[in-house]
mmCIF file with all atom_site columns, C-alpha atoms in Angstrom:
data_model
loop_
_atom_site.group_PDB
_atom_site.id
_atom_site.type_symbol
_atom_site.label_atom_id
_atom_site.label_alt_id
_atom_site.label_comp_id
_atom_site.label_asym_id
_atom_site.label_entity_id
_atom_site.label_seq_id
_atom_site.pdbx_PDB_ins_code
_atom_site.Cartn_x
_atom_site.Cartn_y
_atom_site.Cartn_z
_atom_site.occupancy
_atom_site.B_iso_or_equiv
_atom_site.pdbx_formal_charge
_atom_site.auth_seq_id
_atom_site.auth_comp_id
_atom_site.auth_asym_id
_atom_site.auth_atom_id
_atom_site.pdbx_PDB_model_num
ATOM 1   C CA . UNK A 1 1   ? 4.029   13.949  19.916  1.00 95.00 ? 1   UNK A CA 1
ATOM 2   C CA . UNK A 1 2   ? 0.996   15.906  18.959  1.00 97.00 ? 2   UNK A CA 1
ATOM 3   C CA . UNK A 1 3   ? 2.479   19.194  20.892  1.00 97.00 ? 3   UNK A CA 1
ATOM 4   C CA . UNK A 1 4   ? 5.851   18.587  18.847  1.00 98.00 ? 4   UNK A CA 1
ATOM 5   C CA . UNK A 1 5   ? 3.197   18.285  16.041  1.00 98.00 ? 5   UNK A CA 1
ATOM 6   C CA . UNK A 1 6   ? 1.214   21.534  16.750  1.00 98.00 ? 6   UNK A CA 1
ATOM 7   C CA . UNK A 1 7   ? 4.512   23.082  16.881  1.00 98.00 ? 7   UNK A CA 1
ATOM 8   C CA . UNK A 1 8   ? 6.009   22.344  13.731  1.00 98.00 ? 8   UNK A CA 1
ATOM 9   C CA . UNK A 1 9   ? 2.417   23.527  11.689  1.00 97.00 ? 9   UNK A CA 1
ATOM 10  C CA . UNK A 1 10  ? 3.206   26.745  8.935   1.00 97.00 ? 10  UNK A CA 1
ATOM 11  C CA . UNK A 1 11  ? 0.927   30.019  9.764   1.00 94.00 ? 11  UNK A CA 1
ATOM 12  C CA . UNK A 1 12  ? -2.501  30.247  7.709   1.00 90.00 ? 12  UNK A CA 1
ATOM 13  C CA . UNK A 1 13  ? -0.507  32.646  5.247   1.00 92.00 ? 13  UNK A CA 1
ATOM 14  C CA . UNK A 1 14  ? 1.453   29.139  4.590   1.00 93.00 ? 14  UNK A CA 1
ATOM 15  C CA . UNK A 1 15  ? 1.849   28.661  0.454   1.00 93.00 ? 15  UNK A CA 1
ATOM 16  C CA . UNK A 1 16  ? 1.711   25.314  -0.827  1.00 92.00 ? 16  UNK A CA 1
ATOM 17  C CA . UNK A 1 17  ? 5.462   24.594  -0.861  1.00 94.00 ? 17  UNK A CA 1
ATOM 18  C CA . UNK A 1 18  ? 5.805   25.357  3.060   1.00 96.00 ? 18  UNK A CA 1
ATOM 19  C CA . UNK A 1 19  ? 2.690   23.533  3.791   1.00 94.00 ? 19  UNK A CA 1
ATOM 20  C CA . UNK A 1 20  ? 4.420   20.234  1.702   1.00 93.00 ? 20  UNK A CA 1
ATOM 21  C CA . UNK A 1 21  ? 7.798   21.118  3.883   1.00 96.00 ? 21  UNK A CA 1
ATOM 22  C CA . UNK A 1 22  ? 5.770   20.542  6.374   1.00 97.00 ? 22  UNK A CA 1
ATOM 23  C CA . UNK A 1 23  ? 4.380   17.180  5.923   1.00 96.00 ? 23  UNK A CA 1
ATOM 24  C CA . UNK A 1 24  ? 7.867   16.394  4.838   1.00 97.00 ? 24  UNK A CA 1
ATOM 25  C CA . UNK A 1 25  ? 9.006   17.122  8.362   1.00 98.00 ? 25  UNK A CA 1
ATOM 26  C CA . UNK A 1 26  ? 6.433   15.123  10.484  1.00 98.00 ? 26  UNK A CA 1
ATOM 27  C CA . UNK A 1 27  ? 7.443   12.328  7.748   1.00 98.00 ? 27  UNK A CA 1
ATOM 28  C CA . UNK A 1 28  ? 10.847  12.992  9.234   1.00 98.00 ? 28  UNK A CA 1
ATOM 29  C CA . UNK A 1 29  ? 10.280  13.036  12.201  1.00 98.00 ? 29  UNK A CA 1
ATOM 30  C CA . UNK A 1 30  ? 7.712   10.185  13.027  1.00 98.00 ? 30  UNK A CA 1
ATOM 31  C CA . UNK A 1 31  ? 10.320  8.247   11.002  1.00 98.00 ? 31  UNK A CA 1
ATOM 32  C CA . UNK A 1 32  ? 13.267  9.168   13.455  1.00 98.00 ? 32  UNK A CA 1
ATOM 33  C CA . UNK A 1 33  ? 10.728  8.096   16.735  1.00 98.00 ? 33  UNK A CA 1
ATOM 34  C CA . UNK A 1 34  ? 8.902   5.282   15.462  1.00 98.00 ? 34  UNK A CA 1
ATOM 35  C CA . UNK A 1 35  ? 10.785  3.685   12.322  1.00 98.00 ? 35  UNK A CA 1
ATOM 36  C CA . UNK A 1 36  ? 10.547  3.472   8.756   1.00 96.00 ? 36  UNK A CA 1
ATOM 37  C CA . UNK A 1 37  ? 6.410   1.789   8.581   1.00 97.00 ? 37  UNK A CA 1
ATOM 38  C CA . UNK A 1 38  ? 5.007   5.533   9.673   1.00 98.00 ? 38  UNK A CA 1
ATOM 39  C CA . UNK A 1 39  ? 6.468   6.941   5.821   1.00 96.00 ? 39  UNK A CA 1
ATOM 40  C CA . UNK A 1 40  ? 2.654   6.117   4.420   1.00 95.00 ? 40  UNK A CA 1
ATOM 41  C CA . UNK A 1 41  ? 1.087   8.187   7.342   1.00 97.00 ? 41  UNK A CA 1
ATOM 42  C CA . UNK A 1 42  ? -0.298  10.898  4.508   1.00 96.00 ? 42  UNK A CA 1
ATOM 43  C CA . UNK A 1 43  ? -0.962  8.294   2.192   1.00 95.00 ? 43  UNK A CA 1
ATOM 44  C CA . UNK A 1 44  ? -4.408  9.296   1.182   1.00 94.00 ? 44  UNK A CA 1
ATOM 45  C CA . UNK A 1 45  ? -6.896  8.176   -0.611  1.00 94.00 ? 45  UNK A CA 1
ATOM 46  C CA . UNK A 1 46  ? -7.685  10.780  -4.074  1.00 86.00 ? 46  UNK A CA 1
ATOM 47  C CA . UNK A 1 47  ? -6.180  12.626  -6.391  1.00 78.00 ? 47  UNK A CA 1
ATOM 48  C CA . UNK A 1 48  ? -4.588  14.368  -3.540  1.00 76.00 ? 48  UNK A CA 1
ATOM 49  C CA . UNK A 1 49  ? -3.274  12.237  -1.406  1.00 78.00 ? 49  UNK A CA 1
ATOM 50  C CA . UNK A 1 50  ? -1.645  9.616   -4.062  1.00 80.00 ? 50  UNK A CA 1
ATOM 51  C CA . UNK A 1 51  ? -3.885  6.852   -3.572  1.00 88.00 ? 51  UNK A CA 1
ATOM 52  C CA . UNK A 1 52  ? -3.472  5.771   -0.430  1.00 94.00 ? 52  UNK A CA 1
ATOM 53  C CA . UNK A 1 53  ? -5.671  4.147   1.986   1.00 96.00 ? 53  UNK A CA 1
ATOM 54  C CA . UNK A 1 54  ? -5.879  7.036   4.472   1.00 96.00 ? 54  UNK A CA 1
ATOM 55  C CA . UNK A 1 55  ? -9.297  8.874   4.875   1.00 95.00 ? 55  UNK A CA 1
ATOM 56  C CA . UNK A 1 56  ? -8.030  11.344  7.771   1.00 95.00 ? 56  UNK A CA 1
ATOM 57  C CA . UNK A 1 57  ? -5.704  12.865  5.732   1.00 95.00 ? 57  UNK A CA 1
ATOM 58  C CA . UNK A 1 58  ? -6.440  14.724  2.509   1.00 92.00 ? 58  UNK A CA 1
ATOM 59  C CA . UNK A 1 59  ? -3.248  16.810  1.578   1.00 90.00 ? 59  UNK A CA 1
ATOM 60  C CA . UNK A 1 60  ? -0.655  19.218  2.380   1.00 90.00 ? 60  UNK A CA 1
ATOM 61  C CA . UNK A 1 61  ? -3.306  21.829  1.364   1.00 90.00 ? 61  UNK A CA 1
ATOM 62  C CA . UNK A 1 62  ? -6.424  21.055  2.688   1.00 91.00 ? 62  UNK A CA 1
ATOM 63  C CA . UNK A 1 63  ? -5.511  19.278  5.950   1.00 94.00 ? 63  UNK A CA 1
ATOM 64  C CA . UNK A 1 64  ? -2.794  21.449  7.280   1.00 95.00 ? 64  UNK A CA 1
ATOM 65  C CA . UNK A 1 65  ? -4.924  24.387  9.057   1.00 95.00 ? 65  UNK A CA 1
ATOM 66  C CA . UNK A 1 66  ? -5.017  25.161  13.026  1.00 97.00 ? 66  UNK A CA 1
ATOM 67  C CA . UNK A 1 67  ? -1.735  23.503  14.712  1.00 98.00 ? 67  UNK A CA 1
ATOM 68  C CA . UNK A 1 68  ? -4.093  21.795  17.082  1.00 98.00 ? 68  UNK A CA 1
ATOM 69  C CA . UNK A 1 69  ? -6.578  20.404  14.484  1.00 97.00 ? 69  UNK A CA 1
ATOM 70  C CA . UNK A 1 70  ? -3.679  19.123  12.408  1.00 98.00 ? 70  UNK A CA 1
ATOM 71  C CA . UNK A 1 71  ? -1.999  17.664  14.754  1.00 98.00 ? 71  UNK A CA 1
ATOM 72  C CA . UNK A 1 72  ? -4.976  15.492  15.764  1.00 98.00 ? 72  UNK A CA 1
ATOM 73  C CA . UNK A 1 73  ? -5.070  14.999  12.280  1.00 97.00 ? 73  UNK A CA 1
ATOM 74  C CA . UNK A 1 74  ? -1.697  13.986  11.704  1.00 98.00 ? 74  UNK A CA 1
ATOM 75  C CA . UNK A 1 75  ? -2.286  11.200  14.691  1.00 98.00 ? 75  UNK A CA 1
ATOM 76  C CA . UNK A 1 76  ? -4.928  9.646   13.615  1.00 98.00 ? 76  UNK A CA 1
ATOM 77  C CA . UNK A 1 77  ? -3.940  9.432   9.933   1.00 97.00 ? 77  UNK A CA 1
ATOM 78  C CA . UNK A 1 78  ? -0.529  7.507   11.402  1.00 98.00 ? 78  UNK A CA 1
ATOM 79  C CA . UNK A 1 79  ? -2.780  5.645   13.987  1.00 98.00 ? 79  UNK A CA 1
ATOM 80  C CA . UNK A 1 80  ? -5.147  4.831   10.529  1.00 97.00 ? 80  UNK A CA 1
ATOM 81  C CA . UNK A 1 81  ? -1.700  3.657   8.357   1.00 98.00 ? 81  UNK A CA 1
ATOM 82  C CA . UNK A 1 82  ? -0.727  1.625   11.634  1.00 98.00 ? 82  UNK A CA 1
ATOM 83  C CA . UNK A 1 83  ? -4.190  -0.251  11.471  1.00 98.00 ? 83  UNK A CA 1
ATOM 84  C CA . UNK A 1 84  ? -3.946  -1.096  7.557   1.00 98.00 ? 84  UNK A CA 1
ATOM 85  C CA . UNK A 1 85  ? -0.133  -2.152  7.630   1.00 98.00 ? 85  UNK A CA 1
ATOM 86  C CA . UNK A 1 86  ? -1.309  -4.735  10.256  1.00 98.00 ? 86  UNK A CA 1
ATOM 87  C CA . UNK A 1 87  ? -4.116  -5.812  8.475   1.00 98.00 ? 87  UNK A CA 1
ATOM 88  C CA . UNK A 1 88  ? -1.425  -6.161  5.869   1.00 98.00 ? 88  UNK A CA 1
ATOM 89  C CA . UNK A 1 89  ? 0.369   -8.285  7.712   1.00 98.00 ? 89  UNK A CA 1
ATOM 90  C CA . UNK A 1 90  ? -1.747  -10.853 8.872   1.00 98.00 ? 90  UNK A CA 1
ATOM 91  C CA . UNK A 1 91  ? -3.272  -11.014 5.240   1.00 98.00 ? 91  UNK A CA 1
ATOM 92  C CA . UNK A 1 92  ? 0.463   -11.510 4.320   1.00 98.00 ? 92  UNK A CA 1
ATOM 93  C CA . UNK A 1 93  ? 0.625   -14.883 6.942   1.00 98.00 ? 93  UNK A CA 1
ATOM 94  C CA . UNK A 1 94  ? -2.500  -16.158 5.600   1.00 98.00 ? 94  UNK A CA 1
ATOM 95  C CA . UNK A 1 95  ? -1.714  -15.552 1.702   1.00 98.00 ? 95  UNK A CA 1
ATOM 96  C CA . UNK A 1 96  ? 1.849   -16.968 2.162   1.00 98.00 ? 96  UNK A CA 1
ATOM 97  C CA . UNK A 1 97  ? 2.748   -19.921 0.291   1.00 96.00 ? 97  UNK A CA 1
ATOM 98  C CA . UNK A 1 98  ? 3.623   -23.042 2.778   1.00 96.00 ? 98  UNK A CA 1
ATOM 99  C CA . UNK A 1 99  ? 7.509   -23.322 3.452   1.00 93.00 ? 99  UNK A CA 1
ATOM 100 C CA . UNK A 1 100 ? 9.112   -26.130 1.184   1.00 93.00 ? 100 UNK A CA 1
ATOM 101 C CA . UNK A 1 101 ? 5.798   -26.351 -1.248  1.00 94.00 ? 101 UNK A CA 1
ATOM 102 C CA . UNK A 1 102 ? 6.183   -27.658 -4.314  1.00 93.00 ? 102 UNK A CA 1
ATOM 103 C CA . UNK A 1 103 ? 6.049   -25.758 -7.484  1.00 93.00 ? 103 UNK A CA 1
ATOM 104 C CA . UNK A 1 104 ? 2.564   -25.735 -8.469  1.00 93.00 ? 104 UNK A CA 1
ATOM 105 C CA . UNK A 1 105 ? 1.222   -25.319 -4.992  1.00 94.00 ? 105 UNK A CA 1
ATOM 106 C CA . UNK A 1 106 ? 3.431   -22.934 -4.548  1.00 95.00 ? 106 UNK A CA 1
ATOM 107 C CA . UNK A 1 107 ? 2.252   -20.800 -7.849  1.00 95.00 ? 107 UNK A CA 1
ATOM 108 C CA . UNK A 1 108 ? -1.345  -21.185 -6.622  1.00 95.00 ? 108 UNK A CA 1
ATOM 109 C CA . UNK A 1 109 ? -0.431  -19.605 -3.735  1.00 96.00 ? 109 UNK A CA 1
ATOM 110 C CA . UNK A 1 110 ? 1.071   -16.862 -5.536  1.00 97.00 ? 110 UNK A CA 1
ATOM 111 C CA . UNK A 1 111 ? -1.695  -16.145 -7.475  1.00 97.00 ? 111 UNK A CA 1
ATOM 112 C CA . UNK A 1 112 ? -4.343  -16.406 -4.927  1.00 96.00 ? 112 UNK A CA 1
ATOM 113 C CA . UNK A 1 113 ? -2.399  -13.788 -2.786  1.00 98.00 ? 113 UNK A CA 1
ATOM 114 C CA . UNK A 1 114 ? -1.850  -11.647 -5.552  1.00 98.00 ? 114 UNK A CA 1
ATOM 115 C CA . UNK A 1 115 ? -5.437  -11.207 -6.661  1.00 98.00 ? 115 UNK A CA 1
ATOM 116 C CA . UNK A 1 116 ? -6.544  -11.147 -2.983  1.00 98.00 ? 116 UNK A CA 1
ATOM 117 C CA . UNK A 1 117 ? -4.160  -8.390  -2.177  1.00 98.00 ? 117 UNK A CA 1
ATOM 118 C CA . UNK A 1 118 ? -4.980  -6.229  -5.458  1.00 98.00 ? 118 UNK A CA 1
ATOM 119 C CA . UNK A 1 119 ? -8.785  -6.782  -4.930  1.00 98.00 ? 119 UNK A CA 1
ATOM 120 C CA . UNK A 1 120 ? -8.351  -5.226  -1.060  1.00 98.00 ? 120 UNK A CA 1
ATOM 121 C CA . UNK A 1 121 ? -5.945  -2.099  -2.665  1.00 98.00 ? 121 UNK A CA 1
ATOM 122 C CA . UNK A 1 122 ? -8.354  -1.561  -5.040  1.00 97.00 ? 122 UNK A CA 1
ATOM 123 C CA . UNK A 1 123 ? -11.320 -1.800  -2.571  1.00 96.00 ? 123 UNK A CA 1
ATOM 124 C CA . UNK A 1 124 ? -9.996  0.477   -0.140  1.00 96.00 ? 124 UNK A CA 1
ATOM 125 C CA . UNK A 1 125 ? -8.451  3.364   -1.932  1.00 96.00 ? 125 UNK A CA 1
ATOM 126 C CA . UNK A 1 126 ? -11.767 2.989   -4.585  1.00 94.00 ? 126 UNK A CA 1
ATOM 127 C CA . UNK A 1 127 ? -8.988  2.978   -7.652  1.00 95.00 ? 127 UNK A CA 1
ATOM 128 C CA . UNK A 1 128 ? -9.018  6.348   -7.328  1.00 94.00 ? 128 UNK A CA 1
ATOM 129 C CA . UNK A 1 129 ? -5.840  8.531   -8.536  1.00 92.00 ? 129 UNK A CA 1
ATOM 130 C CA . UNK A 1 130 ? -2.411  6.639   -8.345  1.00 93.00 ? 130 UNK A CA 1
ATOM 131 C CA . UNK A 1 131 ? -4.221  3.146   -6.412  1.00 95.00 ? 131 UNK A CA 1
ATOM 132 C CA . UNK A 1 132 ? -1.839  1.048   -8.470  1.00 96.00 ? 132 UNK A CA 1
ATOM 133 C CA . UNK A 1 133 ? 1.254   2.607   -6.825  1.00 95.00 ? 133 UNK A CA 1
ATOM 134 C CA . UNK A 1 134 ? 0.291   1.864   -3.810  1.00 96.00 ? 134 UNK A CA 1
ATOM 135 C CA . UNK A 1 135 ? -0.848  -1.965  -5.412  1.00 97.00 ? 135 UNK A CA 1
ATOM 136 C CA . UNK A 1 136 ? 2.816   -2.328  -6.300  1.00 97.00 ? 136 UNK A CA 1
ATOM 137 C CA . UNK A 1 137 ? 4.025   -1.471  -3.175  1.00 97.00 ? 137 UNK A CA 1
ATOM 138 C CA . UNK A 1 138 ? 1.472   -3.953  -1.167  1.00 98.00 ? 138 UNK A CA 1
ATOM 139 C CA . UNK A 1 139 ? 2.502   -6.749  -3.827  1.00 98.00 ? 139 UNK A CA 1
ATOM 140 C CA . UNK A 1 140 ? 6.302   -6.098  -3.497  1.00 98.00 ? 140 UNK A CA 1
ATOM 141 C CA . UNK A 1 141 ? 5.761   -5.971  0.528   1.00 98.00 ? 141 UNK A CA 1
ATOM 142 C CA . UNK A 1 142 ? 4.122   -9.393  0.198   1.00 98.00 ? 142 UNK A CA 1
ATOM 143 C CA . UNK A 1 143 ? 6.604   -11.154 -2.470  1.00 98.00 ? 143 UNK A CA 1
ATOM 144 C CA . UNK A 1 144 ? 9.382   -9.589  -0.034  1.00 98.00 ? 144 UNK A CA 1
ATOM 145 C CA . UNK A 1 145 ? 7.600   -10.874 3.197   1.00 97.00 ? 145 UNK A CA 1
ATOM 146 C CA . UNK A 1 146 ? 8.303   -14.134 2.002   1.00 97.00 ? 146 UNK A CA 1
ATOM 147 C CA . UNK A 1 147 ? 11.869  -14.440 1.453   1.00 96.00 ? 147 UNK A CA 1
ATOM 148 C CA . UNK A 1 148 ? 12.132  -12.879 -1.916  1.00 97.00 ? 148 UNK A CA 1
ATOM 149 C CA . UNK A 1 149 ? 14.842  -10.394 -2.216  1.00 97.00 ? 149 UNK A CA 1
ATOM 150 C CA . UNK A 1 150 ? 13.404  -6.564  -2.505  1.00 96.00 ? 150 UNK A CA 1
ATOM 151 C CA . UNK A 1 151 ? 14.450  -5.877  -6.158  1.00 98.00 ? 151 UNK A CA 1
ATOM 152 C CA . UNK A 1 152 ? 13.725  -8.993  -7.496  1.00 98.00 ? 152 UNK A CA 1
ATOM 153 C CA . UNK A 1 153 ? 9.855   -8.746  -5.779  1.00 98.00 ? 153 UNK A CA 1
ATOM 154 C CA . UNK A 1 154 ? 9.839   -5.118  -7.777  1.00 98.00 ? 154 UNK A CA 1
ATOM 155 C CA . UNK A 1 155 ? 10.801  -6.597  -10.655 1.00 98.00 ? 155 UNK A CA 1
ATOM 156 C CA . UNK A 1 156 ? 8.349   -9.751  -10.586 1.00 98.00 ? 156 UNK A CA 1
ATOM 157 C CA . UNK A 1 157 ? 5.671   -6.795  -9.715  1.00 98.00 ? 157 UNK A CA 1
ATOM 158 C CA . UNK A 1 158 ? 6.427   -4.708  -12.480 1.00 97.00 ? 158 UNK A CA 1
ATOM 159 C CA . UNK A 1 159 ? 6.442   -7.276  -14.996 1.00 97.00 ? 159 UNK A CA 1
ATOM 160 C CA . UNK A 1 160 ? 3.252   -8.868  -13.679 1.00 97.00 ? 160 UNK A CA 1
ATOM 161 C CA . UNK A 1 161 ? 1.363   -5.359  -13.557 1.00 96.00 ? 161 UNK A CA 1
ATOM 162 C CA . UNK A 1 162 ? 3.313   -4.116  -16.701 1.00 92.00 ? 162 UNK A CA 1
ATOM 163 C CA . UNK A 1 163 ? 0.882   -0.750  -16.845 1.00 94.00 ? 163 UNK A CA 1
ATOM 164 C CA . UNK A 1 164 ? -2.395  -2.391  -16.957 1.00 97.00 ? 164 UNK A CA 1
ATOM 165 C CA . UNK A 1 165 ? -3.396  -0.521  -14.172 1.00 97.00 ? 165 UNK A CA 1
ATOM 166 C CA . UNK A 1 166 ? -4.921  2.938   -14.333 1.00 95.00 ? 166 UNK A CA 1
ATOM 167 C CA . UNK A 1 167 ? -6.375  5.837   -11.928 1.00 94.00 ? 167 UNK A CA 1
ATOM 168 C CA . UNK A 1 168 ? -9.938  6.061   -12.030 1.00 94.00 ? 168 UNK A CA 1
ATOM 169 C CA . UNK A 1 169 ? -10.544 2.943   -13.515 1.00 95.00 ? 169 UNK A CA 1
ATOM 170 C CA . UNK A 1 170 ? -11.233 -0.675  -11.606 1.00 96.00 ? 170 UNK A CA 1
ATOM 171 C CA . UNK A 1 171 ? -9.753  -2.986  -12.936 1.00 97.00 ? 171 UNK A CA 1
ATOM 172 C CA . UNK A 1 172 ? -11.858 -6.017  -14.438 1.00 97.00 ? 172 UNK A CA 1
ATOM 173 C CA . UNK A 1 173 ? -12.197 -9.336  -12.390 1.00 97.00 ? 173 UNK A CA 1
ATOM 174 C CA . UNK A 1 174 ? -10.434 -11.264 -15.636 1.00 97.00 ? 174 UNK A CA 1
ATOM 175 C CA . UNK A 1 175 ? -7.511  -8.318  -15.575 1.00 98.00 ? 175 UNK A CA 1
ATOM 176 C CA . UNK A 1 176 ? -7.173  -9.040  -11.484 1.00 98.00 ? 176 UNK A CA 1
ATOM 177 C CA . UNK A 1 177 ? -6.937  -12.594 -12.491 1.00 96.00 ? 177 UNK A CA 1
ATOM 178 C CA . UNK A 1 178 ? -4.411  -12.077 -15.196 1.00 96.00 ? 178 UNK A CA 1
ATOM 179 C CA . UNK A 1 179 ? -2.214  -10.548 -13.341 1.00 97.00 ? 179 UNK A CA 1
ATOM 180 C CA . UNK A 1 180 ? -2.366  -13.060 -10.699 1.00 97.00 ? 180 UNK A CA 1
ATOM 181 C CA . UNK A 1 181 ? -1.136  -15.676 -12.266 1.00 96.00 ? 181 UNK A CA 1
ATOM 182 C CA . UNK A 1 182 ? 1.314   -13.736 -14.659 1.00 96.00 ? 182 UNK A CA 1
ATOM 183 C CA . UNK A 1 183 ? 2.560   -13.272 -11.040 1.00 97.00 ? 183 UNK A CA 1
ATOM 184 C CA . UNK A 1 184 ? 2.558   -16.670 -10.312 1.00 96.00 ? 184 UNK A CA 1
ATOM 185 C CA . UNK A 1 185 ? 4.099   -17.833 -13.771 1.00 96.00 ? 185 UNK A CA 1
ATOM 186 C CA . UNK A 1 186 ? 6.523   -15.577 -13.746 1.00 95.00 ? 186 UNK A CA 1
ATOM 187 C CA . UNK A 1 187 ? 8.139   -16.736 -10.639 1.00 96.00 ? 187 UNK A CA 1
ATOM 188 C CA . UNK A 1 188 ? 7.412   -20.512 -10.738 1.00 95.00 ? 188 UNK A CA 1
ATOM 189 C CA . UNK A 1 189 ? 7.322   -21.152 -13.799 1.00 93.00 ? 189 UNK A CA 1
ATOM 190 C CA . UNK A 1 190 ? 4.102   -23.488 -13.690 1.00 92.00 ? 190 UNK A CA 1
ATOM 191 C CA . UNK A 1 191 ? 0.723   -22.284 -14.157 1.00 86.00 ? 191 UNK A CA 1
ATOM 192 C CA . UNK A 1 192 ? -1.746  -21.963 -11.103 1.00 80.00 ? 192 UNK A CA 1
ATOM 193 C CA . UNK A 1 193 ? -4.238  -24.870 -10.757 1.00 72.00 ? 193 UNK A CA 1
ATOM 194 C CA . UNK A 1 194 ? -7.923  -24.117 -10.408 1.00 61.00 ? 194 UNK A CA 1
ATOM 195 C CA . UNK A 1 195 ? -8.519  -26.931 -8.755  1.00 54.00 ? 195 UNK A CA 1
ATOM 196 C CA . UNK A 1 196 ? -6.591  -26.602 -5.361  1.00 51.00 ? 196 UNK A CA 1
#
């Protein structure tokens, strides 16, 4: 994969908009090998990368260089993704509310995962520019993870979030909490106990 890689890199007189083709393309094509979870592989964390959790990666312009060097690049950001998708998904098993629990279990559940899983986004991509998309994303993933239909987890998340989120700017401990169990009241319709 890295030769098909190396192959595929624009010539150092590459503008930007080859250079995004590009990344684009190994999006494409990574997709078409190894399925649909590689999409985040350039998901980086800054300004550039659009607040992702990838450190390997920059961006189109400042990672794509030698076809050899970007290429090695290019694996380990995917190899990096592959790592925090997993972590994702064991965090997503232990945050899960118990099958058949009752309401207000259930909502503390919900609002323990959700202020786990916007603490960890925030932590890793150091709300830099764009964390909160990726904050939505890890929120609808979870919601959807168990059982919850895709748009109606987007919807829960946008209504929970509802722009209080901002690049640059980490988010207070009482805002985390806030949206936790707006999260959880929202789709239960009993507030979280403290108590559990």
């Amino acid at each position: 994969m890295a030769a098909v890689i190396a192959s595929m890199v624009p010539g150092d007189d590459a503008g930007w908009a080859e250079r995004h083709r590009f990344t684009n393309e190994v999006t494409a094509l990574l997709a078409a090998r190894y399925g649909r979870w590689t999409c985040g592989w350039h998901w980086a964390v800054g300004e550039g990368g659009g607040g992702g959790v990838v450190t390997q990666w920059c961006c189109a312009s400042h990672s794509v260089g030698e076809p050899v060097a970007t290429a090695a690049l290019v694996v380990a950001s995917l190899l990096e993704w592959r790592d925090w998708l997993e972590e994702l998904a064991d965090r997503f098993e232990q945050l899960a509310p118990p099958h058949g629990a009752h309401a207000e279990d259930r909502s503390w559940h919900l609002e323990r995962a959700a202020t786990r899983l916007v603490t960890v986004v925030m932590d890793r991509t150091g709300a830099q520019c764009g964390w909160y998309g990726l904050c939505h994303t890890v929120l609808t993933w979870f919601l959807s993870s168990t059982g919850m239909g895709a748009q109606d987890a987007k919807a829960a998340v946008d209504t929970a979030i509802g722009g209080r989120f901002e690049s640059w700017i980490a988010p207070s401990r009482t805002l985390i909490d806030t949206v936790g169990e707006d999260l959880a009241v929202e789709l239960t319709g009993v507030q979280p106990y403290r108590e559990h």
